[in-house]
Short mmCIF file of C-alpha atoms in Angstrom, two decimals:
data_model
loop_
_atom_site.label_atom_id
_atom_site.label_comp_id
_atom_site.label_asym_id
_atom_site.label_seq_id
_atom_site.Cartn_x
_atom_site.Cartn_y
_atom_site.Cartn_z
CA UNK A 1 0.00 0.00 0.00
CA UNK A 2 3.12 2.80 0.93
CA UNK A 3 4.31 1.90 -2.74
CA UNK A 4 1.51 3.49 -4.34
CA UNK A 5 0.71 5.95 -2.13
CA UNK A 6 4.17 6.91 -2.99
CA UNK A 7 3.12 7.03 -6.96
CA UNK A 8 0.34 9.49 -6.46
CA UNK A 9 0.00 12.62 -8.27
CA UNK A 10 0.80 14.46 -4.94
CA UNK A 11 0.20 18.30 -7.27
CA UNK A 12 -3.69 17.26 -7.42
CA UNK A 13 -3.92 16.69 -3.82
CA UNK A 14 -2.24 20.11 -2.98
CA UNK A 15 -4.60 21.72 -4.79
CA UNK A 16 -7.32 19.84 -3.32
CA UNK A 17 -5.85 20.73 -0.23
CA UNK A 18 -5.81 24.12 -1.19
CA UNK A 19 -9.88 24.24 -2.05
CA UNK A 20 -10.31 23.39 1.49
CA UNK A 21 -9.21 26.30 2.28
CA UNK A 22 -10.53 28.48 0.27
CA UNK A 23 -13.97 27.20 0.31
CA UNK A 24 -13.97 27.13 3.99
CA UNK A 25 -12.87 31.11 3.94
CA UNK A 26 -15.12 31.83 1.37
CA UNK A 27 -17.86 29.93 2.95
CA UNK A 28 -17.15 31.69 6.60
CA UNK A 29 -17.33 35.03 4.18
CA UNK A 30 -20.30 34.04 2.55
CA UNK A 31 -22.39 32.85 5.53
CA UNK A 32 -21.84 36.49 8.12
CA UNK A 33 -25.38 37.94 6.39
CA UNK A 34 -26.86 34.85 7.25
CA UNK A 35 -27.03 33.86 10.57
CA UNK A 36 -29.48 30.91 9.94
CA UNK A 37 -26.34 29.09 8.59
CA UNK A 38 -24.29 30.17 11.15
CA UNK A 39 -21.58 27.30 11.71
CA UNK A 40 -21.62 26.03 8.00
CA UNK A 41 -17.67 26.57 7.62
CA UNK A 42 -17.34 24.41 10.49
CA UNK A 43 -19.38 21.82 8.71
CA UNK A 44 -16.96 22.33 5.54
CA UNK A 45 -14.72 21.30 7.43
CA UNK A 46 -15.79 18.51 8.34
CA UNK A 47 -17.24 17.59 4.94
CA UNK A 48 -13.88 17.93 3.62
CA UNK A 49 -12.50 15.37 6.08
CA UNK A 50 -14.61 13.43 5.38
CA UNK A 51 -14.30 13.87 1.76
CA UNK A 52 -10.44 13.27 1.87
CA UNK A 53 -11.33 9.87 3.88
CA UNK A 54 -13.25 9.03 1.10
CA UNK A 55 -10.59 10.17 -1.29
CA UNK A 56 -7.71 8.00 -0.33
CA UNK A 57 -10.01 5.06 0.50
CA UNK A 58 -11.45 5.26 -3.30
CA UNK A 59 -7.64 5.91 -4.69
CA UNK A 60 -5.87 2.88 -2.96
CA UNK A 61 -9.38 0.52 -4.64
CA UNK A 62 -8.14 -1.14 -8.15
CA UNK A 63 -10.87 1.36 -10.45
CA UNK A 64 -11.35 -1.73 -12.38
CA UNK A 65 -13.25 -3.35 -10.22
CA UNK A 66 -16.28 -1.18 -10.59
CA UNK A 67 -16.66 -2.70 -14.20
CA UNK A 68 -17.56 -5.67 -12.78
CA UNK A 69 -20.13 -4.61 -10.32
CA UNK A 70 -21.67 -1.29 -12.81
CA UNK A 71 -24.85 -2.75 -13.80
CA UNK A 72 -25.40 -3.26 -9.95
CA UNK A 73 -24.24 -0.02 -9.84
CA UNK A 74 -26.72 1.95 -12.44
CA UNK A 75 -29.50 -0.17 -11.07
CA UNK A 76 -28.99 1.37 -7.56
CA UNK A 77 -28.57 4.71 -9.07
CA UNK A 78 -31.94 4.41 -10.62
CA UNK A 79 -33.55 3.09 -8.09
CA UNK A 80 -32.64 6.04 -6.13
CA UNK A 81 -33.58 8.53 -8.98
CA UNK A 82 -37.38 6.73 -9.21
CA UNK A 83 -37.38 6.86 -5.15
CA UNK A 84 -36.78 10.57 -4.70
CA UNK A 85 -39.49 11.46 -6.88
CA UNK A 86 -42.02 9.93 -4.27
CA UNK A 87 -40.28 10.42 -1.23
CA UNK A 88 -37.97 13.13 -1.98
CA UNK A 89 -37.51 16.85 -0.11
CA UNK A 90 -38.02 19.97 -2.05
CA UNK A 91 -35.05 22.24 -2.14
CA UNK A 92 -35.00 25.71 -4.12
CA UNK A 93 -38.12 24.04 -6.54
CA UNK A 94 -36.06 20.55 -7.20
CA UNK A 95 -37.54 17.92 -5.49
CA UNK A 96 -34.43 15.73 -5.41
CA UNK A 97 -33.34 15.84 -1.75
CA UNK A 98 -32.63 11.69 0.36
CA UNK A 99 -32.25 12.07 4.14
CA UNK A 100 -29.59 9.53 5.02
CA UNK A 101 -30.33 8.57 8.63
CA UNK A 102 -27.37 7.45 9.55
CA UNK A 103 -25.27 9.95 9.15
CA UNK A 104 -27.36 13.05 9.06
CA UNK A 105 -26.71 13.92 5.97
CA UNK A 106 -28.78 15.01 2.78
CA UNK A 107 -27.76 12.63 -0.48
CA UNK A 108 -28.79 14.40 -3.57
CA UNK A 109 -29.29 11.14 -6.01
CA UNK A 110 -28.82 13.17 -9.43
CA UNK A 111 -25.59 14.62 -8.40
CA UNK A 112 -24.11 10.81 -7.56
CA UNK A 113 -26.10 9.93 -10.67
CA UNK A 114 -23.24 11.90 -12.51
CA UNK A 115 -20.39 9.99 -11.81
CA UNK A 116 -22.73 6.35 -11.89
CA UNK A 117 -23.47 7.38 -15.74
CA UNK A 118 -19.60 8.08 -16.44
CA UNK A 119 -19.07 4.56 -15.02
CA UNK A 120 -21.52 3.03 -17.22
CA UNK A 121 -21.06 4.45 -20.38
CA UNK A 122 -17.43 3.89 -19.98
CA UNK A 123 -18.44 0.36 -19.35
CA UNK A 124 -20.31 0.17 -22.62
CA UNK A 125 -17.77 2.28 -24.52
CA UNK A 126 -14.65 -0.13 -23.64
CA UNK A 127 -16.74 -2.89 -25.89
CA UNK A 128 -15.51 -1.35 -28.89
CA UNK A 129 -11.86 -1.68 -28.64
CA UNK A 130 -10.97 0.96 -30.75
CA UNK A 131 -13.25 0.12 -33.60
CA UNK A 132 -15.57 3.80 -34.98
CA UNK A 133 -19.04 4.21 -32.71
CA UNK A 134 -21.98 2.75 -34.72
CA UNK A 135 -24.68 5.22 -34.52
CA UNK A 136 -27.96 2.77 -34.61
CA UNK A 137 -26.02 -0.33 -33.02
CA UNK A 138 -23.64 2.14 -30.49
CA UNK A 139 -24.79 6.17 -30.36
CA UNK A 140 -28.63 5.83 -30.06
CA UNK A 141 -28.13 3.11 -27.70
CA UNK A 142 -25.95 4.92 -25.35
CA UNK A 143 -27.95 8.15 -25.89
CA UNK A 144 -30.92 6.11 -24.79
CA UNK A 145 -29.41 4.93 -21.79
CA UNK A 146 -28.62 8.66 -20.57
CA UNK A 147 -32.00 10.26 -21.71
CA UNK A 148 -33.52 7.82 -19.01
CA UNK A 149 -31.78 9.21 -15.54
CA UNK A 150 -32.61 12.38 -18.03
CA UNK A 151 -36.03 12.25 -18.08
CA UNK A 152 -35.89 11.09 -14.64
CA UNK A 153 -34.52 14.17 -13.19
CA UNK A 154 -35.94 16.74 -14.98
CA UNK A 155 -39.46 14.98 -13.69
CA UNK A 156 -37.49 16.37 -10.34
CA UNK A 157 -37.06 19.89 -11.86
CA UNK A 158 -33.41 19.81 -11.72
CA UNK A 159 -32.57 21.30 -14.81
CA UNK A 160 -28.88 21.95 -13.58
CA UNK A 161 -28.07 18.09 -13.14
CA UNK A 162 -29.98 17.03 -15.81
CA UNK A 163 -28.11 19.21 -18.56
CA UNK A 164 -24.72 17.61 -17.25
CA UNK A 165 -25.98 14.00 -17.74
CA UNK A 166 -25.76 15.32 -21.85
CA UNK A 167 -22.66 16.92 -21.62
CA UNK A 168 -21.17 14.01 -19.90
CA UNK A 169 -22.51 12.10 -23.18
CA UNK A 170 -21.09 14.41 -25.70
CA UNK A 171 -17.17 14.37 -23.74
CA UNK A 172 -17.19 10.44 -23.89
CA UNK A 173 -18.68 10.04 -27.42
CA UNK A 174 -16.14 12.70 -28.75
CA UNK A 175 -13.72 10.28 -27.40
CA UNK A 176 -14.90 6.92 -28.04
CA UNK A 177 -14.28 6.97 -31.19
CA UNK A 178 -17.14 8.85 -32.55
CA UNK A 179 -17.10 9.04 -36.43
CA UNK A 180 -16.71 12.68 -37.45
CA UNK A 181 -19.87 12.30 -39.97
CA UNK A 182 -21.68 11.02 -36.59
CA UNK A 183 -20.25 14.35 -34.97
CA UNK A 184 -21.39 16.72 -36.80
CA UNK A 185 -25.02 15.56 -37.48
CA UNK A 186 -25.13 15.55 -33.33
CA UNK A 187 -24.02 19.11 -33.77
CA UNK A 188 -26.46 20.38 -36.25
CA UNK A 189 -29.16 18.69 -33.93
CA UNK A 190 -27.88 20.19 -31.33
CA UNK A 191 -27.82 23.79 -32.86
CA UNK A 192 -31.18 23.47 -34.55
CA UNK A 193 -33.04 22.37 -31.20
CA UNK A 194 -31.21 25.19 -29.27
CA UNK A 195 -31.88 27.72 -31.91
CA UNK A 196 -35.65 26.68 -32.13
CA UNK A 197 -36.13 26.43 -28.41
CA UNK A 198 -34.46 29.74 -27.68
CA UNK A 199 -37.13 31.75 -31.14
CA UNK A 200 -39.39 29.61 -28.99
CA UNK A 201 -39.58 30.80 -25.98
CA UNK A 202 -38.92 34.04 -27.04
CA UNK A 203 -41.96 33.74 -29.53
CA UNK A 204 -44.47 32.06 -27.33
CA UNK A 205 -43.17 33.42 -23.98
CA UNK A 206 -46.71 34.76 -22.83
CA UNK A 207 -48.47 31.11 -24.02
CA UNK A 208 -45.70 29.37 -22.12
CA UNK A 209 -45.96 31.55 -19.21
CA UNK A 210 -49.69 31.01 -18.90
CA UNK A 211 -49.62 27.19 -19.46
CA UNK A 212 -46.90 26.46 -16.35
CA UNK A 213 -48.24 29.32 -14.22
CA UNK A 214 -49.19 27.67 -10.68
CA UNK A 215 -47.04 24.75 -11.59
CA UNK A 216 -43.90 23.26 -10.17
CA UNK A 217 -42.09 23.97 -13.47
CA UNK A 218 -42.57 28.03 -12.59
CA UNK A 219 -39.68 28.66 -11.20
CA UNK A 220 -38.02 28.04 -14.31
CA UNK A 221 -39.22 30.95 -16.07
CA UNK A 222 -38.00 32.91 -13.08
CA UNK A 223 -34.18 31.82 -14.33
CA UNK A 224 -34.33 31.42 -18.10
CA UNK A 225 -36.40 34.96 -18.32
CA UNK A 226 -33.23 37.02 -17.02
CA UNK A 227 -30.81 35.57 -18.97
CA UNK A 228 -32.52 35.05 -22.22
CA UNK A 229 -35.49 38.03 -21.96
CA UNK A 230 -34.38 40.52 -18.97
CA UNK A 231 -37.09 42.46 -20.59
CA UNK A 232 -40.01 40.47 -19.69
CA UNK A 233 -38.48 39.25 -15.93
CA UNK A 234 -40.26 40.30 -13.10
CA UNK A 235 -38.13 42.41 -10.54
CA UNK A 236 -37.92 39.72 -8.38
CA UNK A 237 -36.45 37.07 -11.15
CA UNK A 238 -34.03 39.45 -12.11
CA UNK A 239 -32.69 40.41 -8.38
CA UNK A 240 -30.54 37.74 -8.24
CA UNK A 241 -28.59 37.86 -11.14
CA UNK A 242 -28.57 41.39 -11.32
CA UNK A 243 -27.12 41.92 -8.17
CA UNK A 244 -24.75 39.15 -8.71
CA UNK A 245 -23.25 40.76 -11.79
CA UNK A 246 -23.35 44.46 -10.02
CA UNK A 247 -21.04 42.84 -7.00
CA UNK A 248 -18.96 41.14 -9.31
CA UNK A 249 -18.26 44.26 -11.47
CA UNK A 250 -17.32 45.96 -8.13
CA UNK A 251 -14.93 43.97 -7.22
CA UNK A 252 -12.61 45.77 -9.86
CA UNK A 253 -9.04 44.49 -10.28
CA UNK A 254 -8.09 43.70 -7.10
CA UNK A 255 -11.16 43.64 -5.03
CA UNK A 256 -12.94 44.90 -1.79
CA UNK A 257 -10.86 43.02 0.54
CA UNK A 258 -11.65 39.92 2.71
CA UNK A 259 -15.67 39.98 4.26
CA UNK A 260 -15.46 43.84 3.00
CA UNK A 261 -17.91 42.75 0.08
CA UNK A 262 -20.79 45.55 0.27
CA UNK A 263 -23.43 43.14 -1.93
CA UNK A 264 -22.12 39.82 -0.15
CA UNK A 265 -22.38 41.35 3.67
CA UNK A 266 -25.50 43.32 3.17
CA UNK A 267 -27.26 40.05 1.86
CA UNK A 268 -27.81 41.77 -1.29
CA UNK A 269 -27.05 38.36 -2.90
CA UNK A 270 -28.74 34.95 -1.79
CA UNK A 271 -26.94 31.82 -1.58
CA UNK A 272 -23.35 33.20 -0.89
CA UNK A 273 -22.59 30.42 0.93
CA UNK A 274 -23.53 27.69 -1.76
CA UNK A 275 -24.39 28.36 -5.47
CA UNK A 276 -23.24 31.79 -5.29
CA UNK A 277 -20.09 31.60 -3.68
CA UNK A 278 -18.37 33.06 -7.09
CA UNK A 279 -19.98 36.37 -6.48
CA UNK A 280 -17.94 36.37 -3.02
CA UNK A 281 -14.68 35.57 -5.11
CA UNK A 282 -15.37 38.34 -7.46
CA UNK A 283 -16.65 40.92 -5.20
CA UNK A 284 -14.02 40.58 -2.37
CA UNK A 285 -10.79 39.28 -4.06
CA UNK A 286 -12.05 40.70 -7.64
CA UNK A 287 -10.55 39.77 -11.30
CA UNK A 288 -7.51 39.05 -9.93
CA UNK A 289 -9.09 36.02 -7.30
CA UNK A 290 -11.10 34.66 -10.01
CA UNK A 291 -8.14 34.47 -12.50
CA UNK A 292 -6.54 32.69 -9.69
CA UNK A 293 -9.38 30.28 -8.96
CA UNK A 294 -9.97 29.24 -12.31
CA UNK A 295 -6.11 28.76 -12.43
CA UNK A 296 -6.29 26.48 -9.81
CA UNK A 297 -9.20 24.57 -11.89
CA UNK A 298 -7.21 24.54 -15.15
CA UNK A 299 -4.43 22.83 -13.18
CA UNK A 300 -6.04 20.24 -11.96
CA UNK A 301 -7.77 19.32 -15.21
CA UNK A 302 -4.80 19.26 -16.73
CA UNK A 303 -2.92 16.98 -14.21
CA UNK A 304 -5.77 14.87 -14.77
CA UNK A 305 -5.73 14.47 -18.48
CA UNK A 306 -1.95 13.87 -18.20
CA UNK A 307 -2.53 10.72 -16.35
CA UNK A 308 -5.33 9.66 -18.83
CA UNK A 309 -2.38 10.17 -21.06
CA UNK A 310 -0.22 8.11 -18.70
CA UNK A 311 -2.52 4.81 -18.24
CA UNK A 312 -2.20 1.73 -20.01
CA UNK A 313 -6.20 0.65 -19.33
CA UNK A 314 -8.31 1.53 -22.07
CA UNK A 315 -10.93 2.28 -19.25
CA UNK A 316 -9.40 4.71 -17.71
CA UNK A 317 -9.27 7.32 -19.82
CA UNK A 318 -12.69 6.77 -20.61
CA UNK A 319 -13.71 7.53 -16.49
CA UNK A 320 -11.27 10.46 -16.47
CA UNK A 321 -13.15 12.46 -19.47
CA UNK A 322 -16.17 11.54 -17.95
CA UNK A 323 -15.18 13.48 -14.52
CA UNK A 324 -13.82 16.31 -16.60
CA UNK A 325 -16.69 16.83 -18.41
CA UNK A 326 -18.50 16.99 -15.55
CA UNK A 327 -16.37 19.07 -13.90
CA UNK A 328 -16.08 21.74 -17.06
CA UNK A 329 -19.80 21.95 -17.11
CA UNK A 330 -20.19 22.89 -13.45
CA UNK A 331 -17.65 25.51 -13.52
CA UNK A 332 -18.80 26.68 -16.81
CA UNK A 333 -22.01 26.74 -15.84
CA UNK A 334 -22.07 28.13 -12.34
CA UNK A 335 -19.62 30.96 -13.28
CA UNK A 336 -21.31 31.16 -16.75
CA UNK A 337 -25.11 32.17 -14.79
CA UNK A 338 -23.78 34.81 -12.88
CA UNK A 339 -22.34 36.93 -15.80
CA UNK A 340 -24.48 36.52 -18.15
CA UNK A 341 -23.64 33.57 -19.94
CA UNK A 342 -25.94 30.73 -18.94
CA UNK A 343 -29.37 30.81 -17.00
CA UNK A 344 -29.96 30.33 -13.46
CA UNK A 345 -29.52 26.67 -11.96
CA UNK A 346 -29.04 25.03 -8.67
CA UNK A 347 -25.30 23.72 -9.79
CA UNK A 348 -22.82 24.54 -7.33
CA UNK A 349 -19.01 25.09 -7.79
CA UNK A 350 -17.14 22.23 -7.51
CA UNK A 351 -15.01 21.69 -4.25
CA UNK A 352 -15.39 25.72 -3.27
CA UNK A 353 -19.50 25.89 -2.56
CA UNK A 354 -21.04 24.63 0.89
CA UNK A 355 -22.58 21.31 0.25
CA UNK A 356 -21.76 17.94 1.89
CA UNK A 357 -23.56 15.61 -0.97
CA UNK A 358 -21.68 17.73 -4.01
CA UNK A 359 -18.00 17.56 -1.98
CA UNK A 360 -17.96 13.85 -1.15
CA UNK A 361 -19.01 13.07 -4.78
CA UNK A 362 -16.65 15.23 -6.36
CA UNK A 363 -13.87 13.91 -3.93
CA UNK A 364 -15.16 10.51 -4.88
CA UNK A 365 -14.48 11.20 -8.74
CA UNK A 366 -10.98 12.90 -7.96
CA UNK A 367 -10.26 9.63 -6.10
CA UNK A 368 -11.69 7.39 -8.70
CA UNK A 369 -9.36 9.66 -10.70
CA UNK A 370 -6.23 8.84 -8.51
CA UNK A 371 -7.06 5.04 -8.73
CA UNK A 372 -6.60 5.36 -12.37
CA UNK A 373 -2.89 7.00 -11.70
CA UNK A 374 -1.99 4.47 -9.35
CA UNK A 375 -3.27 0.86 -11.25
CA UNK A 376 -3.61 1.96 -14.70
CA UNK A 377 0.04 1.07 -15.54
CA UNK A 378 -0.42 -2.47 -14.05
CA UNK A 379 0.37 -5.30 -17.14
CA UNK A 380 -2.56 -7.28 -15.36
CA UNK A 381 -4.80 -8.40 -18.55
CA UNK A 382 -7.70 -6.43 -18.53
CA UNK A 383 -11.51 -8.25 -18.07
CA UNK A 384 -13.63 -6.77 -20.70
CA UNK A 385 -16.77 -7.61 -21.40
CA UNK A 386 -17.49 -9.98 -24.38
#
């Protein structure tokens, strides 16, 4: 066991180190205008033990072996995606909320849903050897088996989640050998529907806005009409994201200075502590924070496509893209709705935003990650299925 411990890519755990910090400051920061989660940096903390537990645990487990067990594995993902619509709390509109009793903890099934679809479309993928994707015997197949846990948790009104179930799709297509034909009639498709949906909604706005009115699916006009028709938003849609972008832009080069935010003490932006933690990083440490943060991001997706470079297991690779796409998404995404970019959703940013479910998964991945570094040179012949 000290033999590959030694092997690890010590650089990603520095800077995993180094997001405990930070999220625990930024958290502490984030938190002082809300004193109903007082004592939620403390819980970082120990999330992020935790998390670390779980990180070395999952890195010193052969990754191979969950190959073997993944249709056990998707089953008990789906089982928990069907559950929580029935039985499942109701969080910011998303009804997609487990209490585990043992622990205390709330398990968010379509955010461990993430990394249980990298595992299986990996395990699907790795039947090809290196032979081109099929499209009806291959592409629709594995598109099928995604648009499921899809369908499933946008029935939850996670939009956030759901989206990153496709983009997780697209990263390990692109790489399984997807013929470029193949590529670019996904592209077009994807194009046309967003260019329809967008004249769409724009088109039919008031017909849409009457039809979900009183519905569960409301909420979603309240964070697609800011970002795609500011116009039409109702003050209280737009107060979050207009607010977020004002602190941001205050921030300036070098920022405010450490809890001297005026938008992020004044509680003149909600969720601080969680979704919105960027806003804190922009308004208080300003361009010059960000440019760090995202730094530290770009780092440690590049360490981790160096050892998908590195591994001899065609399998591993395949899990590694997987976790990057999911990980580019969420920072894309999360960064993306608070300037403008991308609407509103409930997706958090990874390893800095409060959130015990969303840390222990993505420490899960990094160590699923590690496990690749530390077996995926072994000559062992490799089990795939027939």
């Amino acid at each position: 066991m000290i033999p590959k411990f030694k092997k690890m890519d010590w650089p990603i755990v520095f800077i995993l180190a180094v997001f405990m910090i930070l999220s625990i400051l930024l958290v502490h920061s984030g938190i002082a205008a809300w004193p109903s989660f007082k004592g939620a940096d403390k819980r970082m903390l120990y999330y992020y033990i935790l998390g670390f537990a779980v990180f070395f645990g999952v890195a010193i487990v052969d990754y191979r072996v969950l190959f073997k067990y993944y249709l056990y594995i998707l089953g008990f993902g789906l089982a928990l995606l069907v559950l929580v619509i029935f039985i499942g709390g109701t969080v910011n509109g998303a009804q997609g909320w487990l209490k585990v009793p043992v622990i205390g903890l709330s398990l968010q099934p379509a955010e461990l849903f993430k990394l249980i679809l990298i595992i299986t479309l990996t395990s699907l993928l790795v039947r090809k050897y290196n032979a081109r994707l099929l499209f009806w015997r291959n592409v629709v197949p594995l598109t099928l088996a995604t648009m499921i846990p899809f369908g499933l948790v946008m029935i939850q009104n996670d939009m956030g989640n759901a989206l990153s179930y496709l983009v997780i799709l697209l990263g390990l297509l692109w790489v399984g050998n997807l013929k470029y034909s193949h590529a670019l009639i996904l592209l077009v498709v994807m194009a046309a529907t967003i260019i329809v949906g967008i004249k769409s909604y724009v088109t039919f706005h008031d017909q849409i806005e009457a039809a979900v009115k009183g519905t569960s699916r409301e909420h979603w006009l309240q964070r697609i009409d800011p970002w795609l028709m500011p116009e039409k938003a109702s003050k209280d849609a737009a107060y979050h994201t207009r607010n977020a972008k004002l602190a941001i832009a205050s921030g300036g080069l070098m920022g405010k200075g450490y809890m001297k935010g005026d938008s992020v003490q004044n509680a003149r932006v909600p969720y601080t502590y969680s979704d919105s933690i960027f806003v804190v990083v922009g308004e208080e440490f300003g361009f010059i924070g960000a440019s760090v943060l995202l730094l530290l991001y770009f780092i440690l997706i590049h360490r981790m496509i160096l050892i998908s470079l590195e591994t001899r297991d065609r399998r591993g690779p395949f899990l590694i893209v997987g976790i990057v796409a999911m990980f580019l998404y969420q920072i894309f995404e999360n960064i993306g709705m608070f300037i403008g970019l991308m609407p509103l959703t409930g997706i958090t940013l990874p390893f800095i935003s409060y959130g015990g479910t969303s840390l222990l998964i993505n420490m899960m991945s990094m160590g699923i990650v590690m496990s690749v570094k530390l077996h995926g040179k072994d000559t062992e012949p490799e089990e795939l299925p027939s």
